[in-house]
C-alpha cells in the first residue's frame, strides 16, 4: 500500500481486521475493497469470508484449518497476518476499483418522507431546499452492513445533516432513504431503525436470489433523482 | 415422516452452524447460539455436524412424532418427557409414531436443541438452513415455529437396529449460571482507563433485554480514556462492545454484520456455549487469555469431537 500505514488486530480467535485509517476517505476505502476482493478471488486454506468497511477489511477464517495448513506459525492469527502483509505489498501496484454509477429514484412525498420536515426545521431550511441539496450530490457506497443490502453512503452535505433519532423507530418502511450524520442509506427491508427518513424508493435493494443479492456494492457511485408520487 | 408442532413455544427456530460468505452484503451468520450442543447431538446421531436442529427457549413447543424417529436433545435441560417418560440430554432416543415430546420445566440453561437422525428437511438458502428473521428467509419459512407447523425428516423411517447411546461427560461444555468466560482483548481494550480495566473483572449480570442478537450486561460502567468516534466496521459473534452509557453488550448469533461501538474484547470460540446458555439475571465473569491460548482451547475441543465422532460411527 502506498503509505504502508495500517494496523492489524484480532476480532476474536477466528477473524482479524486490517485498519488503514480512522477517517473516511475514498483512498482508504478503495484499499479496503481491493484487499477484500483479492481474498474473495484468491482465498487461502481456511479462508471463510471478508467484510470490507469504511477504512478496514475484516477476514474471517477457520482457525483449525489455518493452524493445520500453516503449522510454521505459533497461531492462526499470525499465519493470516503474514498472508495479509504479503498481499498488501502486491496490492500496491493494483489499479483503482472501477466504480459503477447508479441512479436511484426517490419520492419525497409527505407520506414517505417521515422526517423531512424535522430535518428541514433543524437545519433552518424548507423541504424543497433539503431535497435540492440532497439530490445535488453524488454519493459513494462505502460499505454494506446492518441489514442485508444496506449501503452506507456519504457524504451528506453538512447543511442538511442530522444525527440519528434519540429513540429509534420500531418500524422503518422498506425502501426508506435516511440520513445519519453525514451518512445516507436506504432500508432494504422493513426494520427498526434510527435514521432520519427523508424519502422512499421502490428499487429493490435486496433480493434473496444468490446471483443478485444486493443492488448496491461497495465503491458504487449513487445519484438520487426525485420522482413524483406515482410510486405505489 | 415429520414432526408436528402441537403447542407453540415462545421462540423456536431452525438453525445450523451458520450462513457464511455473505457478511459483506450485510447477511449475517444467524447460526445456533450453542454450536457445541448442536454439533454434539448431531455427532451422536451420526448426522453431519452441521445438520440443522431446532433451537428452543422456555416455554418450548410440544412436538408430536408422526412416525418412528430417533432423536437427541442437548444444551439446556427443560425437563423433557417423551409421553410420560423423562428423557435425558445427550442421549439418542427412539420415539414411536404418535409419541409426544413435552418440555416440562426449565432446569438449567436457556437454549435446548433437538436433532433427529437423518436431519430435518429444510430448504437451504445461501448454503445454510438457519433462520434469518430480519430478512424472513431460511429455516422454516423464515420464521419461528407455530402450532400446526409440520417439519419433515429426511429419513423415511427410523433404523431398526437402534441402540441407545450417550455422550460421555468430557466434550459437554461445563455449563453454569455463573460461568467464567474467557476473552481476548479487542481493538479498543487499551483505551480503557486503568479503573475500567479493573472493572472488566467484575461480575456482570445478563440484563432483561438480551436476545439472539446480543446480551446486554449490567455492572459498574466502564469508560475509555479518550472519547473516540469510530467508523463502522465488521463485528463478530462474541464481540464485546462498550455502549455510550458505559455498559457492555456481547454480540450473539443474530448480531448485525457491522458496528461502530468500541470493541473491548471478544469471547473465545471455546466458551461461546457457556455464554450462549445464559439468560436474564444470570451472571458472568470474564478472564483475559492470549490469542494462542484461545486457539489451543478451540483445537482441544475439536480433538474431543473427533474422538466422539469415531465412537459414534454406525458399523455398516
Short mmCIF file of C-alpha atoms in Angstrom, two decimals:
data_model
loop_
_atom_site.label_atom_id
_atom_site.label_comp_id
_atom_site.label_asym_id
_atom_site.label_seq_id
_atom_site.Cartn_x
_atom_site.Cartn_y
_atom_site.Cartn_z
CA UNK A 1 0.00 0.00 0.00
CA UNK A 2 1.22 3.43 -0.94
CA UNK A 3 1.67 4.84 2.55
CA UNK A 4 2.20 1.45 4.17
CA UNK A 5 0.23 2.57 7.19
CA UNK A 6 -2.15 0.11 8.79
CA UNK A 7 -2.97 -1.76 11.99
CA UNK A 8 -3.91 -5.43 12.29
CA UNK A 9 -5.78 -6.73 15.31
CA UNK A 10 -7.73 -9.90 16.18
CA UNK A 11 -11.55 -9.72 16.10
CA UNK A 12 -11.97 -12.84 18.16
CA UNK A 13 -9.96 -16.02 17.65
CA UNK A 14 -11.34 -16.62 14.14
CA UNK A 15 -11.04 -13.21 12.47
CA UNK A 16 -8.69 -10.28 12.12
CA UNK A 17 -9.17 -6.71 10.98
CA UNK A 18 -6.78 -4.61 8.92
CA UNK A 19 -7.45 -0.95 9.63
CA UNK A 20 -5.96 1.52 7.14
CA UNK A 21 -7.04 4.65 8.96
CA UNK A 22 -9.72 6.17 11.14
CA UNK A 23 -11.12 8.92 8.91
CA UNK A 24 -13.46 8.50 5.95
CA UNK A 25 -11.53 8.63 2.70
CA UNK A 26 -12.09 7.22 -0.78
CA UNK A 27 -8.47 6.15 -0.97
CA UNK A 28 -8.60 4.12 2.24
CA UNK A 29 -11.99 2.71 1.32
CA UNK A 30 -10.55 1.59 -2.03
CA UNK A 31 -7.74 -0.18 -0.19
CA UNK A 32 -10.26 -1.98 1.99
CA UNK A 33 -12.35 -3.02 -1.02
CA UNK A 34 -9.28 -4.15 -3.02
CA UNK A 35 -7.91 -6.24 -0.18
CA UNK A 36 -11.28 -7.92 0.39
CA UNK A 37 -11.66 -8.51 -3.35
CA UNK A 38 -8.23 -10.10 -3.50
CA UNK A 39 -9.06 -12.74 -0.89
CA UNK A 40 -12.56 -13.40 -2.25
CA UNK A 41 -10.89 -14.19 -5.60
CA UNK A 42 -7.81 -15.94 -4.19
CA UNK A 43 -8.73 -17.49 -0.87
CA UNK A 44 -6.12 -19.22 1.30
CA UNK A 45 -6.77 -22.58 3.00
CA UNK A 46 -9.16 -21.93 5.88
CA UNK A 47 -10.40 -18.60 4.47
CA UNK A 48 -14.11 -18.03 5.14
CA UNK A 49 -15.01 -14.50 4.08
CA UNK A 50 -14.16 -10.82 4.15
CA UNK A 51 -16.06 -7.73 5.20
CA UNK A 52 -14.75 -4.52 3.68
CA UNK A 53 -15.81 -1.46 5.69
CA UNK A 54 -15.12 2.32 5.57
CA UNK A 55 -11.38 2.07 6.14
CA UNK A 56 -10.88 -1.54 7.16
CA UNK A 57 -11.17 -5.10 5.96
CA UNK A 58 -12.00 -7.99 8.25
CA UNK A 59 -11.03 -11.52 7.31
CA UNK A 60 -12.86 -14.47 8.87
CA UNK A 61 -11.10 -17.84 8.90
CA UNK A 62 -11.43 -21.35 10.21
CA UNK A 63 -8.73 -21.40 12.83
CA UNK A 64 -8.45 -25.21 12.83
CA UNK A 65 -7.69 -25.36 9.10
CA UNK A 66 -5.28 -22.42 9.27
CA UNK A 67 -3.41 -23.98 12.18
CA UNK A 68 -3.11 -27.28 10.32
CA UNK A 69 -2.17 -25.75 6.97
CA UNK A 70 0.30 -23.19 8.31
CA UNK A 71 1.95 -25.17 11.07
CA UNK A 72 5.07 -22.99 10.98
CA UNK A 73 3.24 -20.20 12.80
CA UNK A 74 2.53 -20.15 16.51
CA UNK A 75 -1.05 -19.05 15.91
CA UNK A 76 -3.61 -18.92 13.11
CA UNK A 77 -3.74 -15.17 13.74
CA UNK A 78 -0.03 -14.82 12.95
CA UNK A 79 -0.36 -17.02 9.87
CA UNK A 80 -3.20 -14.94 8.41
CA UNK A 81 -1.46 -11.72 9.42
CA UNK A 82 1.57 -12.87 7.45
CA UNK A 83 -0.57 -13.75 4.42
CA UNK A 84 -2.20 -10.32 4.57
CA UNK A 85 1.12 -8.49 4.80
CA UNK A 86 2.41 -10.27 1.72
CA UNK A 87 -0.75 -9.42 -0.21
CA UNK A 88 -0.62 -5.77 0.85
CA UNK A 89 2.76 -5.44 -0.86
CA UNK A 90 1.30 -6.84 -4.08
CA UNK A 91 -1.81 -4.67 -3.95
CA UNK A 92 0.42 -1.62 -4.02
CA UNK A 93 0.54 -1.94 -7.75
CA UNK A 94 -3.13 -2.76 -8.11
CA UNK A 95 -5.25 -0.37 -10.12
CA UNK A 96 -8.27 1.57 -8.89
CA UNK A 97 -11.57 -0.20 -8.45
CA UNK A 98 -13.88 0.60 -11.32
CA UNK A 99 -16.85 2.46 -9.86
CA UNK A 100 -20.32 1.93 -11.25
CA UNK A 101 -22.69 4.85 -11.39
CA UNK A 102 -26.17 4.01 -10.15
CA UNK A 103 -29.29 6.16 -10.28
CA UNK A 104 -31.97 5.70 -7.63
CA UNK A 105 -35.43 7.26 -8.00
CA UNK A 106 -36.78 8.64 -4.72
CA UNK A 107 -40.16 10.00 -3.77
CA UNK A 108 -40.03 12.80 -1.19
CA UNK A 109 -43.80 12.95 -0.72
CA UNK A 110 -45.08 13.73 2.74
CA UNK A 111 -46.30 10.21 3.47
CA UNK A 112 -42.87 8.75 2.64
CA UNK A 113 -40.52 11.44 3.90
CA UNK A 114 -41.29 10.82 7.57
CA UNK A 115 -38.62 13.14 8.96
CA UNK A 116 -38.14 15.59 6.10
CA UNK A 117 -39.89 18.42 7.94
CA UNK A 118 -37.79 17.76 11.02
CA UNK A 119 -34.55 17.69 9.01
CA UNK A 120 -35.54 20.94 7.30
CA UNK A 121 -36.54 22.65 10.52
CA UNK A 122 -33.45 21.52 12.41
CA UNK A 123 -31.25 22.96 9.68
CA UNK A 124 -33.24 26.16 9.14
CA UNK A 125 -34.30 25.21 5.62
CA UNK A 126 -37.54 24.36 3.88
CA UNK A 127 -38.41 20.96 2.42
CA UNK A 128 -37.53 21.79 -1.16
CA UNK A 129 -34.13 23.15 -0.15
CA UNK A 130 -33.30 19.94 1.70
CA UNK A 131 -34.33 17.86 -1.33
CA UNK A 132 -32.36 20.11 -3.67
CA UNK A 133 -29.20 19.86 -1.57
CA UNK A 134 -29.65 16.11 -1.08
CA UNK A 135 -30.06 15.21 -4.76
CA UNK A 136 -27.34 17.56 -5.99
CA UNK A 137 -24.59 15.29 -4.68
CA UNK A 138 -23.03 12.07 -5.86
CA UNK A 139 -22.67 9.59 -3.02
CA UNK A 140 -20.18 6.81 -2.66
CA UNK A 141 -21.13 3.41 -1.24
CA UNK A 142 -18.50 2.83 1.43
CA UNK A 143 -19.76 -0.45 2.76
CA UNK A 144 -22.72 -2.78 3.21
CA UNK A 145 -23.84 -3.78 6.67
CA UNK A 146 -26.58 -3.53 9.32
CA UNK A 147 -29.22 -5.28 7.16
CA UNK A 148 -28.95 -7.42 4.01
CA UNK A 149 -28.14 -4.98 1.22
CA UNK A 150 -27.99 -1.85 3.41
CA UNK A 151 -25.44 0.54 1.87
CA UNK A 152 -23.63 3.15 3.96
CA UNK A 153 -23.18 6.14 1.64
CA UNK A 154 -21.55 9.51 2.05
CA UNK A 155 -21.05 12.25 2.43
CA UNK A 156 -24.22 14.18 3.08
CA UNK A 157 -23.86 17.96 2.77
CA UNK A 158 -23.42 19.44 6.23
CA UNK A 159 -26.22 21.93 5.56
CA UNK A 160 -28.72 19.06 5.87
CA UNK A 161 -27.00 16.59 8.18
CA UNK A 162 -28.68 15.42 11.39
CA UNK A 163 -27.78 12.78 13.98
CA UNK A 164 -29.82 9.58 14.37
CA UNK A 165 -33.11 9.82 16.27
CA UNK A 166 -32.66 9.63 20.03
CA UNK A 167 -35.21 6.84 20.12
CA UNK A 168 -35.27 4.57 17.05
CA UNK A 169 -38.49 3.85 15.16
CA UNK A 170 -39.77 0.33 15.71
CA UNK A 171 -40.69 0.01 12.04
CA UNK A 172 -38.96 1.90 9.28
CA UNK A 173 -40.72 1.06 5.98
CA UNK A 174 -38.82 -0.84 3.31
CA UNK A 175 -37.16 1.47 0.77
CA UNK A 176 -36.86 4.39 3.21
CA UNK A 177 -33.97 6.75 2.47
CA UNK A 178 -32.39 8.02 5.66
CA UNK A 179 -29.74 10.37 6.97
CA UNK A 180 -27.50 9.75 9.99
CA UNK A 181 -24.91 12.43 10.50
CA UNK A 182 -23.19 12.79 7.16
CA UNK A 183 -24.16 9.30 6.03
CA UNK A 184 -27.13 8.32 3.94
CA UNK A 185 -28.61 4.87 3.49
CA UNK A 186 -31.66 3.01 2.24
CA UNK A 187 -33.54 0.41 4.29
CA UNK A 188 -33.75 -2.71 2.09
CA UNK A 189 -36.32 -4.27 4.42
CA UNK A 190 -38.80 -3.08 6.99
CA UNK A 191 -36.78 -2.88 10.16
CA UNK A 192 -36.37 -0.98 13.41
CA UNK A 193 -34.03 1.95 12.84
CA UNK A 194 -32.95 5.39 13.96
CA UNK A 195 -32.03 7.18 10.74
CA UNK A 196 -33.91 10.36 9.79
CA UNK A 197 -36.18 9.35 6.91
CA UNK A 198 -36.36 11.89 4.09
CA UNK A 199 -37.83 9.82 1.24
CA UNK A 200 -38.54 6.38 -0.16
CA UNK A 201 -37.56 4.38 -3.22
CA UNK A 202 -39.18 1.44 -4.99
CA UNK A 203 -35.84 -0.01 -6.02
CA UNK A 204 -35.30 -3.49 -4.56
CA UNK A 205 -32.03 -3.17 -2.65
CA UNK A 206 -32.03 -6.80 -1.62
CA UNK A 207 -33.39 -9.95 -3.24
CA UNK A 208 -32.93 -13.46 -1.91
CA UNK A 209 -31.52 -14.70 -5.25
CA UNK A 210 -27.97 -15.90 -4.93
CA UNK A 211 -26.68 -14.20 -8.10
CA UNK A 212 -28.26 -10.79 -7.46
CA UNK A 213 -28.44 -10.40 -3.71
CA UNK A 214 -27.70 -6.72 -3.44
CA UNK A 215 -28.44 -3.82 -5.76
CA UNK A 216 -25.51 -1.77 -4.50
CA UNK A 217 -21.95 -2.73 -3.80
CA UNK A 218 -19.00 -1.04 -2.13
CA UNK A 219 -17.35 1.53 -4.38
CA UNK A 220 -20.52 2.35 -6.34
CA UNK A 221 -21.38 5.99 -7.00
CA UNK A 222 -25.03 6.80 -6.39
CA UNK A 223 -27.21 9.67 -7.53
CA UNK A 224 -30.76 10.18 -6.31
CA UNK A 225 -33.41 11.53 -8.65
CA UNK A 226 -36.70 12.93 -7.46
CA UNK A 227 -39.78 11.19 -8.79
CA UNK A 228 -43.44 12.11 -8.43
CA UNK A 229 -45.55 10.08 -6.08
CA UNK A 230 -46.79 7.75 -8.77
CA UNK A 231 -44.88 5.14 -6.85
CA UNK A 232 -47.21 2.78 -5.08
CA UNK B 1 -42.18 -38.80 8.25
CA UNK B 2 -42.46 -35.49 10.04
CA UNK B 3 -42.79 -33.71 13.36
CA UNK B 4 -45.88 -31.71 14.15
CA UNK B 5 -45.88 -28.72 16.49
CA UNK B 6 -48.92 -29.31 18.67
CA UNK B 7 -48.30 -26.43 21.05
CA UNK B 8 -46.37 -23.28 20.30
CA UNK B 9 -43.20 -22.37 22.19
CA UNK B 10 -42.02 -18.81 22.75
CA UNK B 11 -39.13 -18.85 20.34
CA UNK B 12 -38.34 -21.98 18.35
CA UNK B 13 -36.29 -21.70 15.17
CA UNK B 14 -34.46 -23.95 12.74
CA UNK B 15 -30.73 -23.24 12.88
CA UNK B 16 -27.50 -24.82 11.74
CA UNK B 17 -23.86 -23.81 12.11
CA UNK B 18 -24.47 -20.67 10.10
CA UNK B 19 -24.62 -18.92 6.80
CA UNK B 20 -21.13 -17.87 5.82
CA UNK B 21 -19.64 -16.00 2.88
CA UNK B 22 -22.21 -13.19 2.63
CA UNK B 23 -21.38 -10.98 5.58
CA UNK B 24 -20.01 -8.38 3.18
CA UNK B 25 -23.56 -7.96 1.85
CA UNK B 26 -24.93 -7.43 5.34
CA UNK B 27 -26.17 -11.04 5.58
CA UNK B 28 -25.11 -12.45 8.89
CA UNK B 29 -24.38 -15.99 10.03
CA UNK B 30 -27.58 -16.44 12.11
CA UNK B 31 -26.41 -19.76 13.47
CA UNK B 32 -27.30 -21.78 16.55
CA UNK B 33 -26.27 -19.92 19.70
CA UNK B 34 -24.64 -23.00 21.21
CA UNK B 35 -22.75 -24.70 18.40
CA UNK B 36 -21.15 -27.22 20.76
CA UNK B 37 -24.55 -28.61 21.78
CA UNK B 38 -25.85 -28.93 18.23
CA UNK B 39 -22.62 -30.48 16.95
CA UNK B 40 -22.53 -32.98 19.81
CA UNK B 41 -26.06 -34.26 19.33
CA UNK B 42 -25.61 -34.43 15.56
CA UNK B 43 -22.45 -36.50 16.00
CA UNK B 44 -24.31 -38.74 18.43
CA UNK B 45 -26.99 -39.36 15.77
CA UNK B 46 -24.35 -39.98 13.10
CA UNK B 47 -25.53 -36.85 11.28
CA UNK B 48 -23.31 -34.32 9.63
CA UNK B 49 -22.19 -31.92 12.40
CA UNK B 50 -23.71 -29.02 10.51
CA UNK B 51 -27.15 -30.63 10.21
CA UNK B 52 -30.00 -28.27 11.11
CA UNK B 53 -31.55 -28.55 14.57
CA UNK B 54 -34.44 -26.93 16.42
CA UNK B 55 -33.36 -24.27 18.90
CA UNK B 56 -35.89 -23.84 21.68
CA UNK B 57 -36.38 -21.39 24.51
CA UNK B 58 -38.59 -21.95 27.54
CA UNK B 59 -41.54 -22.44 27.45
CA UNK B 60 -40.75 -24.64 24.47
CA UNK B 61 -43.17 -26.11 21.98
CA UNK B 62 -44.81 -29.52 22.20
CA UNK B 63 -43.91 -31.91 19.42
CA UNK B 64 -45.73 -34.93 18.02
CA UNK B 65 -43.77 -37.60 16.18
CA UNK B 66 -45.85 -38.51 13.14
CA UNK B 67 -43.69 -41.57 12.52
CA UNK B 68 -40.93 -43.55 14.20
CA UNK B 69 -37.78 -41.48 14.67
CA UNK B 70 -34.52 -41.31 16.57
CA UNK B 71 -33.72 -38.02 18.21
CA UNK B 72 -31.35 -36.42 20.70
CA UNK B 73 -31.52 -33.35 22.92
CA UNK B 74 -28.70 -31.14 24.17
CA UNK B 75 -27.83 -27.74 25.60
CA UNK B 76 -30.40 -26.53 28.13
CA UNK B 77 -32.34 -29.06 30.22
CA UNK B 78 -36.06 -28.32 30.03
CA UNK B 79 -37.21 -31.39 31.97
CA UNK B 80 -38.24 -33.25 28.83
CA UNK B 81 -40.69 -36.11 28.73
CA UNK B 82 -41.46 -38.41 25.83
CA UNK B 83 -45.08 -39.24 26.55
CA UNK B 84 -44.79 -39.61 30.33
CA UNK B 85 -41.21 -40.90 30.45
CA UNK B 86 -38.41 -38.50 31.37
CA UNK B 87 -35.67 -38.34 28.74
CA UNK B 88 -32.12 -37.20 29.23
CA UNK B 89 -29.99 -34.80 27.23
CA UNK B 90 -27.01 -36.11 25.25
CA UNK B 91 -28.61 -39.48 24.57
CA UNK B 92 -30.01 -40.95 21.36
CA UNK B 93 -33.65 -41.91 21.93
CA UNK B 94 -36.19 -43.85 19.91
CA UNK B 95 -39.62 -42.23 19.51
CA UNK B 96 -42.52 -44.30 18.33
CA UNK B 97 -45.08 -42.93 15.91
CA UNK B 98 -47.66 -40.94 17.87
CA UNK B 99 -45.47 -40.14 20.85
CA UNK B 100 -45.29 -36.59 22.15
CA UNK B 101 -42.30 -34.62 23.37
CA UNK B 102 -43.05 -32.17 26.18
CA UNK B 103 -40.70 -29.66 27.81
CA UNK B 104 -41.95 -29.52 31.40
CA UNK B 105 -39.69 -27.16 33.32
CA UNK B 106 -36.61 -25.07 32.97
CA UNK B 107 -33.97 -26.94 34.94
CA UNK B 108 -30.78 -25.47 33.50
CA UNK B 109 -29.64 -23.35 30.59
CA UNK B 110 -31.71 -21.27 28.19
CA UNK B 111 -31.47 -22.90 24.77
CA UNK B 112 -32.37 -26.53 24.19
CA UNK B 113 -31.55 -28.28 20.93
CA UNK B 114 -33.41 -31.09 19.22
CA UNK B 115 -31.88 -33.06 16.39
CA UNK B 116 -33.27 -36.08 14.55
CA UNK B 117 -31.32 -38.91 12.94
CA UNK B 118 -31.04 -38.13 9.25
CA UNK B 119 -31.82 -34.46 9.80
CA UNK B 120 -34.75 -32.15 9.08
CA UNK B 121 -35.97 -31.50 5.60
CA UNK B 122 -35.41 -27.78 5.23
CA UNK B 123 -34.56 -25.74 2.16
CA UNK B 124 -31.16 -24.14 2.37
CA UNK B 125 -30.68 -20.51 1.47
CA UNK B 126 -27.13 -19.43 0.57
CA UNK B 127 -25.80 -22.73 1.84
CA UNK B 128 -27.47 -22.70 5.23
CA UNK B 129 -30.73 -23.82 6.85
CA UNK B 130 -30.53 -21.13 9.54
CA UNK B 131 -33.44 -18.77 10.01
CA UNK B 132 -32.71 -15.13 9.14
CA UNK B 133 -35.53 -13.39 11.00
CA UNK B 134 -34.56 -9.91 9.72
CA UNK B 135 -34.86 -10.97 6.07
CA UNK B 136 -37.60 -13.54 6.85
CA UNK B 137 -35.76 -16.23 4.88
CA UNK B 138 -34.21 -19.58 5.69
CA UNK B 139 -35.08 -22.30 8.17
CA UNK B 140 -38.82 -22.90 8.40
CA UNK B 141 -40.41 -20.23 6.17
CA UNK B 142 -38.05 -17.63 7.61
CA UNK B 143 -39.89 -17.51 10.93
CA UNK B 144 -40.30 -19.09 14.36
CA UNK B 145 -42.32 -22.31 14.55
CA UNK B 146 -46.05 -22.05 15.23
CA UNK B 147 -48.72 -24.50 16.27
CA UNK B 148 -49.64 -26.71 13.34
CA UNK B 149 -46.28 -26.45 11.60
CA UNK B 150 -45.10 -29.71 10.16
CA UNK B 151 -41.42 -30.19 9.66
CA UNK B 152 -40.26 -33.09 7.52
CA UNK B 153 -37.46 -35.54 8.28
CA UNK B 154 -35.04 -36.63 5.61
CA UNK B 155 -35.09 -40.24 6.77
CA UNK B 156 -38.32 -42.00 5.96
CA UNK B 157 -38.16 -44.48 8.84
CA UNK B 158 -36.06 -44.97 11.93
CA UNK B 159 -33.30 -47.57 11.96
CA UNK B 160 -34.46 -50.92 13.22
CA UNK B 161 -31.02 -51.61 14.73
CA UNK B 162 -31.37 -48.66 17.13
CA UNK B 163 -29.16 -48.77 20.20
CA UNK B 164 -29.35 -46.02 22.79
CA UNK B 165 -26.05 -44.18 23.07
CA UNK B 166 -24.89 -41.44 25.37
CA UNK B 167 -22.16 -38.82 25.15
CA UNK B 168 -19.52 -39.11 27.84
CA UNK B 169 -19.17 -36.02 30.01
CA UNK B 170 -15.85 -34.81 28.65
CA UNK B 171 -16.86 -32.91 25.48
CA UNK B 172 -20.03 -31.47 27.07
CA UNK B 173 -19.41 -27.80 27.91
CA UNK B 174 -19.25 -27.08 31.69
CA UNK B 175 -22.48 -25.05 31.68
CA UNK B 176 -23.20 -22.86 34.68
CA UNK B 177 -25.45 -19.97 35.70
CA UNK B 178 -22.32 -18.08 36.63
CA UNK B 179 -19.54 -19.15 34.28
CA UNK B 180 -16.08 -17.70 33.90
CA UNK B 181 -15.91 -16.90 30.20
CA UNK B 182 -12.52 -16.42 28.60
CA UNK B 183 -11.93 -13.45 26.34
CA UNK B 184 -9.15 -11.96 24.23
CA UNK B 185 -8.53 -8.23 24.03
CA UNK B 186 -10.33 -6.20 21.39
CA UNK B 187 -9.18 -3.27 19.27
CA UNK B 188 -10.11 -0.60 21.84
CA UNK B 189 -9.21 -2.52 25.01
CA UNK B 190 -6.06 -0.44 25.55
CA UNK B 191 -8.15 2.74 25.53
CA UNK B 192 -9.97 1.68 28.71
CA UNK B 193 -8.97 3.68 31.78
CA UNK B 194 -6.98 1.65 34.37
CA UNK B 195 -10.09 1.59 36.57
CA UNK B 196 -12.21 0.31 33.71
CA UNK B 197 -9.70 -2.46 33.00
CA UNK B 198 -10.21 -3.49 36.63
CA UNK B 199 -13.98 -3.16 36.22
CA UNK B 200 -13.86 -5.64 33.36
CA UNK B 201 -13.04 -8.24 36.02
CA UNK B 202 -16.26 -7.63 37.97
CA UNK B 203 -19.24 -9.96 37.93
CA UNK B 204 -21.70 -8.84 35.28
CA UNK B 205 -25.42 -9.60 35.19
CA UNK B 206 -27.22 -10.52 31.97
CA UNK B 207 -29.97 -7.92 31.61
CA UNK B 208 -33.57 -8.49 30.52
CA UNK B 209 -33.17 -7.03 27.05
CA UNK B 210 -30.93 -9.84 25.90
CA UNK B 211 -31.75 -11.94 22.87
CA UNK B 212 -30.24 -13.79 19.95
CA UNK B 213 -28.76 -10.53 18.65
CA UNK B 214 -26.87 -9.70 21.78
CA UNK B 215 -26.67 -9.91 25.57
CA UNK B 216 -26.63 -6.63 27.40
CA UNK B 217 -24.65 -6.79 30.60
CA UNK B 218 -25.21 -4.67 33.64
CA UNK B 219 -22.49 -3.70 36.06
CA UNK B 220 -20.25 -0.82 37.11
CA UNK B 221 -19.92 1.32 33.98
CA UNK B 222 -16.65 1.31 32.03
CA UNK B 223 -15.13 4.19 30.11
CA UNK B 224 -12.36 4.98 27.67
CA UNK B 225 -9.56 7.42 28.48
CA UNK B 226 -10.35 9.30 25.28
CA UNK B 227 -13.67 9.53 23.52
CA UNK B 228 -13.25 8.17 20.07
CA UNK B 229 -15.72 8.41 17.22
CA UNK B 230 -15.34 5.12 15.37
CA UNK B 231 -16.26 4.35 11.79
CA UNK B 232 -18.43 1.27 11.33
CA UNK B 233 -16.52 -1.92 10.72
CA UNK B 234 -17.14 -5.65 10.92
CA UNK B 235 -18.04 -7.22 14.25
CA UNK B 236 -18.11 -10.90 15.20
CA UNK B 237 -20.09 -13.40 17.25
CA UNK B 238 -18.70 -12.83 20.75
CA UNK B 239 -17.53 -9.26 20.19
CA UNK B 240 -17.95 -7.28 23.43
CA UNK B 241 -18.79 -3.66 22.69
CA UNK B 242 -18.87 -0.68 25.02
CA UNK B 243 -22.11 1.28 24.69
CA UNK B 244 -22.28 5.06 25.23
CA UNK B 245 -23.81 4.54 28.70
CA UNK B 246 -20.74 2.58 29.86
CA UNK B 247 -22.43 -0.82 29.75
CA UNK B 248 -21.23 -3.77 27.70
CA UNK B 249 -23.05 -5.79 25.08
CA UNK B 250 -21.91 -9.21 23.89
CA UNK B 251 -22.88 -9.82 20.26
CA UNK B 252 -24.53 -13.17 19.68
CA UNK B 253 -25.63 -15.29 16.70
CA UNK B 254 -28.09 -12.81 15.10
CA UNK B 255 -25.83 -9.77 15.52
CA UNK B 256 -25.56 -7.24 12.72
CA UNK B 257 -22.56 -7.59 10.44
CA UNK B 258 -21.06 -4.22 11.34
CA UNK B 259 -20.95 -1.84 14.25
CA UNK B 260 -19.33 1.34 15.42
CA UNK B 261 -19.02 0.98 19.20
CA UNK B 262 -15.62 0.41 20.82
CA UNK B 263 -14.59 -3.25 20.74
CA UNK B 264 -13.32 -4.08 24.20
CA UNK B 265 -12.87 -7.83 23.88
CA UNK B 266 -14.08 -10.98 22.15
CA UNK B 267 -15.34 -14.16 23.75
CA UNK B 268 -13.19 -17.12 22.67
CA UNK B 269 -14.79 -19.78 20.48
CA UNK B 270 -14.39 -22.48 23.12
CA UNK B 271 -16.50 -20.54 25.61
CA UNK B 272 -19.36 -19.47 23.28
CA UNK B 273 -21.56 -22.30 24.63
CA UNK B 274 -21.09 -21.10 28.22
CA UNK B 275 -22.32 -17.60 27.45
CA UNK B 276 -24.92 -18.80 24.92
CA UNK B 277 -26.75 -20.76 27.63
CA UNK B 278 -27.15 -17.73 29.92
CA UNK B 279 -30.45 -15.95 30.45
CA UNK B 280 -31.57 -12.78 32.18
CA UNK B 281 -30.25 -12.36 35.72
CA UNK B 282 -27.57 -15.00 35.26
CA UNK B 283 -24.07 -13.77 35.98
CA UNK B 284 -20.82 -13.94 34.09
CA UNK B 285 -17.19 -13.10 34.83
CA UNK B 286 -14.52 -12.61 32.20
CA UNK B 287 -10.96 -13.81 32.16
CA UNK B 288 -8.41 -12.50 29.66
CA UNK B 289 -6.35 -15.09 27.78
CA UNK B 290 -3.91 -14.85 24.87
CA UNK B 291 -4.89 -15.49 21.25
CA UNK B 292 -2.66 -18.55 21.33
CA UNK B 293 -4.45 -19.96 24.38
CA UNK B 294 -7.82 -19.25 22.76
CA UNK B 295 -6.81 -21.09 19.61
CA UNK B 296 -5.39 -24.03 21.55
CA UNK B 297 -8.61 -24.37 23.53
CA UNK B 298 -10.62 -24.43 20.29
CA UNK B 299 -8.29 -27.08 18.84
CA UNK B 300 -8.58 -29.16 22.00
CA UNK B 301 -12.36 -29.22 21.65
CA UNK B 302 -12.09 -30.30 18.00
CA UNK B 303 -9.92 -33.20 19.11
CA UNK B 304 -12.54 -34.23 21.67
CA UNK B 305 -15.23 -34.07 19.00
CA UNK B 306 -13.16 -36.24 16.67
CA UNK B 307 -12.82 -38.86 19.38
CA UNK B 308 -16.57 -38.82 19.95
CA UNK B 309 -17.20 -38.98 16.22
CA UNK B 310 -15.02 -42.05 15.84
CA UNK B 311 -17.02 -43.72 18.61
CA UNK B 312 -20.41 -42.83 17.13
CA UNK B 313 -20.00 -44.29 13.65
CA UNK B 314 -22.55 -46.96 13.00
CA UNK B 315 -21.00 -50.07 11.62
CA UNK B 316 -22.30 -50.63 8.10
#
